[in-house]
Amino acid sequence: MNTNGLSGEVFYPSKEIIKKANSKNYTDMVKFASDDFEEFWAKEAKNLHWFKKWDKVLDDSQKPFYKWFVGGKTNIAYNCLDVHVKTYRRNKLAFLWEGENGDFRSFSYFALRRETCKFANVLKSLGVKKGDRVTLYMGRIPELAIGMLACARIGAIHSVVYGGFSVEALHERLEDSQSKVLIVADGAFQRGKIVQLKQIADEALQRAATVESCLVVKRTGQPINMESGRDMWYHELMALPIASNNSNLEIMDAEDPLFMLYTSGTTGKPKAILHTHGGYMVGVYSTLKYVFDIHEEDRYWCAADPGWITGHSYIVYGPLLNGATSFMYEGAPSYPYPNRWWSMIEKYGINILYTAPTAIRGLMRFGDAWPNRHDLSSLRLLGSVGEPINPEAWKWYYKIIGKEKCPIMDTWWQTETGMFMITPMPGVPLKPGSGTFPFPGIVMDIFDENGEPVAVNEEGFLVIKSPWPAMVRTIYKDPDKYVSQYWSKFPGVYLTGDSARRDKDGYYWIIGRVDDVIKVSGYRLGTAEIESALVSHPAVAEAAAIGLPHEIKGHAIFAYVILRNGFEKSEHLVEELRLHVGHEVGPIAKPDHIELVDSLPKTRSGKIMRRVLKAKALGQDPGNLSTLEE
Ligand code: PRX
C-alpha cells in the first residue's frame, strides 16, 4: 500500500489509533497473506481450540466445493464459551443487553455458558440430534444467542429467521429446512409496539409438518395461544432437572455444518447458505480481531439484527470467539427519542459502534443536537455495512459521532462470504464511500463481461479469485444451484453479484447489485419474493418489482401490477396489496409505491424487463429495446 499522494479526499488515522491497533503491521500482514494465504489462515487458526489439529489447511480437489482445516476437530460454541471460562475471562461480561422498554440484563462468560449448556440439554431431551435443523424466530434478545450457541454445542444446524419476516417467509424456511424445533418469542418490542411473533409462528406452523416442538421465550408477557403437546415455555423447561449444566458437547468435524441462513438471490425463492464450524470460526474470529481491533477492555456494539449474517458473525460468534464484551439493544434507534443510541453509548461507555448506512442517514435526519447532547468520547472506532455509504453520511458519522478521531470501517461482505472481504483496518487511510482494500489473503478483481480485468475506474463485475475460510460451502439441498449461481459466469471465480470499480490507488468502490436483489435499509430482498407475494393475492395477475434510489433506505420498492379481469383499479386495492405483501413476507418488503398497469415490458420469451421499468421510473433512456416484445 502506497499511502503517499493518494487521490481524492483522504482521511488519515491518528498515531494513537495506529499504535494501539492489532493490525499495526498491516503491510507485513498483507505481504505474508499474499505470499501464502493458507499459512496466514493456519496461523490464525492456531489461536483457537482444536480437539484435533487439521491434517490439511485447504482441500481444493473438488472445486468449487472447497474444504478448510480438513481432519480438524473442534466446536465453535466451545471456543466461544468454555475456552474463556477456563481463564481470567470467566467473570468478564460477554453481553450487556438493554430492552427497548428499558429492561436490562447481563451475562458473564460463565453465565452464558451455563445458560447455553442448560438449553442444549433441553434441546437434547426433545430429541434434537447432531445434524437436525432448529429454526429460531425472535427479536434481538439474549435467548437468540443462547439458542444459536446451544444448537452449535450439540451439533444441530440453526436457521435463524429474521423477526421482521412474516408468515409465508417463516413457513417457507421451516418447510425447506425441515426443522424439528422452532424457538420463538411471545412477541418483540419495536417502536413502542409489540410485534406478534408467536401469532405469526402459529399461522406458519399450521402448514409446517416437520416441526415437533415450539419453545416460547417470554419477552412481552402478553396473552398468547399455547397449543398443548406442541408449545412449551422456555423458562419452564429451563427450570426442570433435564436442563442440567452438563457439558454435553459434540465434537465436530471442521467441515460439519454450523448454520444455514436464507438469503435472496437472483431468481426464485430464498436459498439457504450453509456455513461450517471450522473455517467460519477462523474467518470471523480474525477479521473481527483486526478490523474492529478488539481489546480486552473494549465494549463493542454491533447494532445489526442477529437474524442476518452480520448478527451471526459479528454479534454472536466473532465477539465471543474474541472474548469481547458486547452490547445488544432490542429496539428501534430513535425510540422513544432520536437520542436513544447516543444515550446508550454514553451510559455503557461503548468504544466501537458498527451499524448500517440506513441507520446513520435516518439518525442524521434528526440533526446534530441529539448526538451533541451526549458524551460520545468513549468511541474509538466506527463501522458501516450492508450497502454503499454515501460520502455525506460518512462525513456526518465521522464528524458528529466520531468527533474526527474514529476511523470508519466500511466493511463489504455478504451472507455467502461469512466474513469481511473488503475492509479497512484502523491504520488504513480512508476515502469516504470506499471500503478500501480486500482483507489480507483475499484475492479480488473486477471483470468485464468477458472475464477480463477492467481498467482503472471502470465499472465491472466484482469477483473473488481465491477461496477463504468462512466461505459458503453450498446451498442447502441444492449444490447445482451453488455452482450455477456463483461459479459459472466466470469459471473458477466466485461471482459476488455486485458491480464495483477500483481507483488508481487500488481502492475499491462498490456500486451496487447487478442482479435482481434489492437492498432496502441494508436488508436483502429478491424481486421474486415481492412479486410472488403480490401474485398470491386473488386480484393480481402479474407483478414486477424494482428498487429505486431512496434518501434514507438506500432503495425503495416500486411494484407494477396487472389486475385480473373483474377487479377494478382503486386506491383501496393498492393499500390492500401493500398490506398483503407485509403479511406474506414482512413489513420491510412492503412496496413504497404500487402502480396498477395494463401491461409490463417483456422480452419475447416472456421475461419481465425490469431495467426498462427502472429507466422509465427514473426518466432515463431505457437503452437497447431490440428484445422487447411488441
Ligand atoms: O451489495 C452488497 C451489499 O450487501 C450485499 C450482501 O448482502 P447480505 O448478504 O444481506 O449481507 C449484508 C451484510 C454483510 C452485497 O452483495 N453490501 C454489503 N456491505 C456493503 C455493501 N455494499 C456496499 N458497501 C458495503 N460495505
Short mmCIF file of N, CA and C in Angstrom, two decimals, residues 157-269:
data_model
loop_
_atom_site.label_atom_id
_atom_site.label_comp_id
_atom_site.label_asym_id
_atom_site.label_seq_id
_atom_site.Cartn_x
_atom_site.Cartn_y
_atom_site.Cartn_z
N ILE A 157 -28.09 -27.85 13.46
CA ILE A 157 -27.86 -26.76 12.50
C ILE A 157 -28.92 -25.69 12.74
N HIS A 158 -28.49 -24.48 13.11
CA HIS A 158 -29.52 -23.47 13.35
C HIS A 158 -29.86 -22.70 12.09
N SER A 159 -31.12 -22.30 12.04
CA SER A 159 -31.61 -21.49 10.93
C SER A 159 -32.38 -20.34 11.57
N VAL A 160 -31.77 -19.18 11.58
CA VAL A 160 -32.42 -18.04 12.22
C VAL A 160 -33.24 -17.31 11.15
N VAL A 161 -34.49 -17.05 11.47
CA VAL A 161 -35.34 -16.29 10.57
C VAL A 161 -35.54 -14.91 11.20
N TYR A 162 -35.18 -13.89 10.46
CA TYR A 162 -35.27 -12.52 10.94
C TYR A 162 -36.67 -12.22 11.48
N GLY A 163 -36.74 -11.61 12.66
CA GLY A 163 -38.01 -11.33 13.32
C GLY A 163 -38.89 -10.34 12.57
N GLY A 164 -38.34 -9.70 11.53
CA GLY A 164 -39.15 -8.78 10.72
C GLY A 164 -39.84 -9.49 9.57
N PHE A 165 -39.56 -10.78 9.41
CA PHE A 165 -40.26 -11.54 8.38
C PHE A 165 -41.62 -11.99 8.89
N SER A 166 -42.47 -12.35 7.94
CA SER A 166 -43.82 -12.71 8.34
C SER A 166 -44.18 -14.14 7.94
N VAL A 167 -45.50 -14.42 7.93
CA VAL A 167 -45.99 -15.80 7.88
C VAL A 167 -45.39 -16.65 6.76
N GLU A 168 -45.51 -16.18 5.51
CA GLU A 168 -45.10 -17.03 4.40
C GLU A 168 -43.58 -17.22 4.39
N ALA A 169 -42.87 -16.15 4.70
CA ALA A 169 -41.40 -16.25 4.74
C ALA A 169 -40.96 -17.26 5.79
N LEU A 170 -41.59 -17.22 6.96
CA LEU A 170 -41.25 -18.17 8.02
C LEU A 170 -41.64 -19.59 7.62
N HIS A 171 -42.84 -19.71 7.08
CA HIS A 171 -43.34 -21.03 6.69
C HIS A 171 -42.41 -21.70 5.66
N GLU A 172 -42.04 -20.92 4.64
CA GLU A 172 -41.16 -21.45 3.59
C GLU A 172 -39.84 -21.95 4.16
N ARG A 173 -39.30 -21.18 5.12
CA ARG A 173 -38.00 -21.54 5.69
C ARG A 173 -38.10 -22.75 6.62
N LEU A 174 -39.23 -22.89 7.30
CA LEU A 174 -39.44 -24.07 8.15
C LEU A 174 -39.56 -25.32 7.29
N GLU A 175 -40.29 -25.19 6.20
CA GLU A 175 -40.50 -26.32 5.28
C GLU A 175 -39.21 -26.74 4.63
N ASP A 176 -38.51 -25.74 4.06
CA ASP A 176 -37.31 -26.05 3.29
C ASP A 176 -36.24 -26.69 4.18
N SER A 177 -36.13 -26.19 5.41
CA SER A 177 -35.07 -26.70 6.30
C SER A 177 -35.52 -27.97 7.01
N GLN A 178 -36.82 -28.26 6.94
CA GLN A 178 -37.40 -29.41 7.66
C GLN A 178 -36.99 -29.39 9.13
N SER A 179 -37.24 -28.24 9.73
CA SER A 179 -36.85 -28.06 11.13
C SER A 179 -37.68 -28.93 12.05
N LYS A 180 -37.01 -29.41 13.10
CA LYS A 180 -37.68 -30.26 14.07
C LYS A 180 -38.27 -29.40 15.19
N VAL A 181 -37.56 -28.33 15.49
CA VAL A 181 -37.96 -27.46 16.60
C VAL A 181 -37.97 -26.02 16.11
N LEU A 182 -38.96 -25.27 16.62
CA LEU A 182 -38.97 -23.82 16.39
C LEU A 182 -38.85 -23.14 17.76
N ILE A 183 -37.92 -22.20 17.84
CA ILE A 183 -37.80 -21.42 19.07
C ILE A 183 -38.27 -20.01 18.73
N VAL A 184 -39.24 -19.53 19.47
CA VAL A 184 -39.88 -18.27 19.12
C VAL A 184 -40.06 -17.44 20.39
N ALA A 185 -40.21 -16.14 20.25
CA ALA A 185 -40.55 -15.33 21.42
C ALA A 185 -42.05 -15.04 21.36
N ASP A 186 -42.65 -14.77 22.52
CA ASP A 186 -44.10 -14.46 22.51
C ASP A 186 -44.36 -13.19 21.70
N GLY A 187 -43.38 -12.30 21.68
CA GLY A 187 -43.51 -11.07 20.90
C GLY A 187 -42.21 -10.31 21.00
N ALA A 188 -42.14 -9.17 20.31
CA ALA A 188 -40.93 -8.34 20.40
C ALA A 188 -41.36 -6.89 20.51
N PHE A 189 -40.62 -6.12 21.30
CA PHE A 189 -40.89 -4.68 21.36
C PHE A 189 -40.17 -3.99 20.22
N GLN A 190 -40.91 -3.21 19.47
CA GLN A 190 -40.33 -2.49 18.33
C GLN A 190 -41.11 -1.19 18.16
N ARG A 191 -40.39 -0.06 18.33
CA ARG A 191 -41.02 1.25 18.22
C ARG A 191 -42.22 1.40 19.15
N GLY A 192 -42.11 0.84 20.34
CA GLY A 192 -43.17 1.01 21.33
C GLY A 192 -44.36 0.09 21.13
N LYS A 193 -44.31 -0.68 20.06
CA LYS A 193 -45.43 -1.61 19.81
C LYS A 193 -44.92 -3.04 20.00
N ILE A 194 -45.88 -3.98 19.99
CA ILE A 194 -45.48 -5.38 20.10
C ILE A 194 -45.63 -6.06 18.74
N VAL A 195 -44.55 -6.68 18.28
CA VAL A 195 -44.64 -7.50 17.06
C VAL A 195 -45.11 -8.88 17.51
N GLN A 196 -46.19 -9.37 16.88
CA GLN A 196 -46.83 -10.61 17.36
C GLN A 196 -46.14 -11.84 16.79
N LEU A 197 -44.95 -12.09 17.28
CA LEU A 197 -44.16 -13.19 16.70
C LEU A 197 -44.83 -14.55 16.85
N LYS A 198 -45.38 -14.81 18.04
CA LYS A 198 -45.97 -16.14 18.26
C LYS A 198 -47.20 -16.34 17.39
N GLN A 199 -47.96 -15.27 17.23
CA GLN A 199 -49.16 -15.36 16.38
C GLN A 199 -48.77 -15.68 14.93
N ILE A 200 -47.72 -15.01 14.46
CA ILE A 200 -47.23 -15.27 13.10
C ILE A 200 -46.74 -16.72 13.01
N ALA A 201 -46.01 -17.15 14.06
CA ALA A 201 -45.49 -18.52 14.07
C ALA A 201 -46.64 -19.54 14.06
N ASP A 202 -47.70 -19.26 14.81
CA ASP A 202 -48.85 -20.18 14.83
C ASP A 202 -49.39 -20.40 13.42
N GLU A 203 -49.50 -19.29 12.70
CA GLU A 203 -50.03 -19.39 11.34
C GLU A 203 -49.08 -20.20 10.44
N ALA A 204 -47.78 -19.90 10.58
CA ALA A 204 -46.78 -20.60 9.76
C ALA A 204 -46.74 -22.08 10.12
N LEU A 205 -46.92 -22.38 11.40
CA LEU A 205 -46.81 -23.77 11.86
C LEU A 205 -47.97 -24.65 11.39
N GLN A 206 -49.09 -24.02 11.10
CA GLN A 206 -50.23 -24.80 10.63
C GLN A 206 -49.87 -25.66 9.43
N ARG A 207 -48.89 -25.16 8.63
CA ARG A 207 -48.53 -25.88 7.41
C ARG A 207 -47.09 -26.40 7.43
N ALA A 208 -46.48 -26.42 8.61
CA ALA A 208 -45.09 -26.89 8.68
C ALA A 208 -45.07 -28.25 9.36
N ALA A 209 -45.04 -29.28 8.52
CA ALA A 209 -45.28 -30.64 9.02
C ALA A 209 -44.17 -31.19 9.90
N THR A 210 -42.94 -30.72 9.71
CA THR A 210 -41.82 -31.39 10.41
C THR A 210 -41.61 -30.89 11.83
N VAL A 211 -42.18 -29.74 12.17
CA VAL A 211 -41.90 -29.16 13.50
C VAL A 211 -42.65 -29.92 14.59
N GLU A 212 -41.88 -30.53 15.49
CA GLU A 212 -42.49 -31.30 16.57
C GLU A 212 -42.74 -30.45 17.80
N SER A 213 -41.81 -29.55 18.10
CA SER A 213 -41.95 -28.74 19.31
C SER A 213 -41.71 -27.27 19.00
N CYS A 214 -42.47 -26.44 19.72
CA CYS A 214 -42.28 -24.99 19.60
C CYS A 214 -41.99 -24.46 21.01
N LEU A 215 -40.80 -23.89 21.18
CA LEU A 215 -40.40 -23.41 22.50
C LEU A 215 -40.56 -21.89 22.54
N VAL A 216 -41.23 -21.39 23.56
CA VAL A 216 -41.62 -19.99 23.55
C VAL A 216 -40.90 -19.21 24.67
N VAL A 217 -40.15 -18.21 24.27
CA VAL A 217 -39.46 -17.35 25.23
C VAL A 217 -40.42 -16.22 25.61
N LYS A 218 -40.57 -16.01 26.92
CA LYS A 218 -41.48 -14.94 27.35
C LYS A 218 -40.72 -13.61 27.33
N ARG A 219 -41.08 -12.72 26.44
CA ARG A 219 -40.44 -11.41 26.41
C ARG A 219 -41.44 -10.32 26.75
N THR A 220 -42.62 -10.37 26.15
CA THR A 220 -43.56 -9.27 26.37
C THR A 220 -44.60 -9.60 27.44
N GLY A 221 -44.88 -10.87 27.63
CA GLY A 221 -45.85 -11.27 28.66
C GLY A 221 -47.31 -11.11 28.25
N GLN A 222 -47.56 -10.70 27.04
CA GLN A 222 -48.96 -10.58 26.57
C GLN A 222 -49.57 -11.98 26.42
N PRO A 223 -50.90 -12.08 26.48
CA PRO A 223 -51.51 -13.40 26.32
C PRO A 223 -51.28 -13.96 24.92
N ILE A 224 -50.92 -15.21 24.83
CA ILE A 224 -50.74 -15.85 23.52
C ILE A 224 -51.36 -17.23 23.56
N ASN A 225 -51.53 -17.79 22.39
CA ASN A 225 -52.06 -19.14 22.28
C ASN A 225 -50.91 -20.14 22.53
N MET A 226 -51.16 -21.15 23.37
CA MET A 226 -50.15 -22.21 23.57
C MET A 226 -50.84 -23.53 23.21
N GLU A 227 -50.35 -24.16 22.17
CA GLU A 227 -51.00 -25.39 21.74
C GLU A 227 -50.44 -26.57 22.53
N SER A 228 -51.34 -27.29 23.18
CA SER A 228 -50.83 -28.34 24.07
C SER A 228 -50.23 -29.47 23.24
N GLY A 229 -49.15 -30.02 23.76
CA GLY A 229 -48.44 -31.08 23.05
C GLY A 229 -47.40 -30.55 22.09
N ARG A 230 -47.50 -29.29 21.71
CA ARG A 230 -46.53 -28.72 20.77
C ARG A 230 -45.74 -27.57 21.40
N ASP A 231 -46.44 -26.68 22.09
CA ASP A 231 -45.81 -25.46 22.59
C ASP A 231 -45.39 -25.61 24.06
N MET A 232 -44.20 -25.16 24.36
CA MET A 232 -43.70 -25.20 25.74
C MET A 232 -42.99 -23.90 26.05
N TRP A 233 -43.09 -23.44 27.30
CA TRP A 233 -42.39 -22.22 27.69
C TRP A 233 -40.92 -22.52 27.93
N TYR A 234 -40.09 -21.67 27.39
CA TYR A 234 -38.63 -21.78 27.57
C TYR A 234 -38.28 -21.77 29.05
N HIS A 235 -38.84 -20.79 29.80
CA HIS A 235 -38.43 -20.65 31.20
C HIS A 235 -38.88 -21.84 32.05
N GLU A 236 -39.98 -22.47 31.64
CA GLU A 236 -40.42 -23.65 32.40
C GLU A 236 -39.50 -24.83 32.14
N LEU A 237 -39.11 -25.00 30.89
CA LEU A 237 -38.18 -26.09 30.55
C LEU A 237 -36.83 -25.88 31.24
N MET A 238 -36.41 -24.62 31.28
CA MET A 238 -35.09 -24.31 31.86
C MET A 238 -35.08 -24.52 33.37
N ALA A 239 -36.26 -24.65 33.98
CA ALA A 239 -36.33 -24.87 35.43
C ALA A 239 -36.42 -26.37 35.77
N LEU A 240 -36.52 -27.21 34.76
CA LEU A 240 -36.65 -28.66 35.01
C LEU A 240 -35.27 -29.31 35.19
N PRO A 241 -35.24 -30.48 35.85
CA PRO A 241 -33.95 -31.18 36.01
C PRO A 241 -33.29 -31.54 34.67
N ILE A 242 -34.07 -31.70 33.59
CA ILE A 242 -33.45 -32.01 32.29
C ILE A 242 -32.52 -30.89 31.82
N ALA A 243 -32.80 -29.67 32.30
CA ALA A 243 -31.95 -28.53 31.90
C ALA A 243 -30.71 -28.50 32.78
N SER A 244 -29.93 -29.55 32.72
CA SER A 244 -28.76 -29.63 33.60
C SER A 244 -27.61 -28.85 32.99
N ASN A 245 -26.61 -28.67 33.83
CA ASN A 245 -25.44 -27.91 33.45
C ASN A 245 -24.38 -28.78 32.75
N ASN A 246 -24.72 -30.05 32.52
CA ASN A 246 -23.73 -30.97 31.92
C ASN A 246 -23.23 -30.43 30.59
N SER A 247 -21.98 -30.65 30.35
CA SER A 247 -21.36 -30.05 29.16
C SER A 247 -22.01 -30.54 27.86
N ASN A 248 -22.22 -31.83 27.74
CA ASN A 248 -22.89 -32.38 26.57
C ASN A 248 -22.40 -31.83 25.24
N LEU A 249 -21.11 -31.75 25.11
CA LEU A 249 -20.53 -31.12 23.92
C LEU A 249 -20.33 -32.14 22.81
N GLU A 250 -20.71 -31.78 21.63
CA GLU A 250 -20.49 -32.63 20.47
C GLU A 250 -19.17 -32.17 19.83
N ILE A 251 -18.26 -33.11 19.66
CA ILE A 251 -17.01 -32.73 19.00
C ILE A 251 -17.25 -32.78 17.49
N MET A 252 -17.03 -31.66 16.84
CA MET A 252 -17.45 -31.52 15.44
C MET A 252 -16.25 -31.57 14.50
N ASP A 253 -16.52 -32.10 13.34
CA ASP A 253 -15.54 -32.04 12.28
C ASP A 253 -15.50 -30.59 11.78
N ALA A 254 -14.34 -30.12 11.37
CA ALA A 254 -14.23 -28.73 10.90
C ALA A 254 -15.25 -28.43 9.81
N GLU A 255 -15.56 -29.41 8.99
CA GLU A 255 -16.47 -29.19 7.86
C GLU A 255 -17.92 -29.53 8.19
N ASP A 256 -18.24 -29.91 9.43
CA ASP A 256 -19.64 -30.15 9.79
C ASP A 256 -20.41 -28.84 9.73
N PRO A 257 -21.67 -28.89 9.26
CA PRO A 257 -22.45 -27.64 9.17
C PRO A 257 -22.71 -27.03 10.54
N LEU A 258 -22.64 -25.70 10.59
CA LEU A 258 -22.94 -24.96 11.82
C LEU A 258 -24.32 -24.32 11.71
N PHE A 259 -24.52 -23.60 10.61
CA PHE A 259 -25.84 -22.99 10.45
C PHE A 259 -26.18 -22.82 8.98
N MET A 260 -27.46 -22.60 8.76
CA MET A 260 -27.91 -22.21 7.43
C MET A 260 -28.64 -20.88 7.60
N LEU A 261 -28.55 -20.07 6.59
CA LEU A 261 -29.19 -18.77 6.67
C LEU A 261 -29.76 -18.46 5.29
N TYR A 262 -31.06 -18.20 5.28
CA TYR A 262 -31.72 -17.95 3.99
C TYR A 262 -31.42 -16.55 3.51
N THR A 263 -31.14 -16.46 2.23
CA THR A 263 -30.93 -15.14 1.66
C THR A 263 -31.46 -15.10 0.24
N SER A 264 -31.72 -13.90 -0.23
CA SER A 264 -32.34 -13.74 -1.54
C SER A 264 -31.31 -13.76 -2.63
N GLY A 265 -31.64 -14.43 -3.69
CA GLY A 265 -30.72 -14.50 -4.82
C GLY A 265 -31.34 -13.91 -6.06
N THR A 266 -30.78 -14.30 -7.18
CA THR A 266 -31.19 -13.73 -8.45
C THR A 266 -32.62 -14.11 -8.81
N THR A 267 -32.92 -15.38 -8.65
CA THR A 267 -34.26 -15.81 -9.06
C THR A 267 -34.89 -16.67 -7.98
N GLY A 268 -36.18 -16.77 -8.03
CA GLY A 268 -36.91 -17.73 -7.22
C GLY A 268 -36.87 -17.48 -5.73
N LYS A 269 -37.09 -18.56 -4.99
CA LYS A 269 -37.22 -18.46 -3.54
C LYS A 269 -35.87 -18.22 -2.87
#
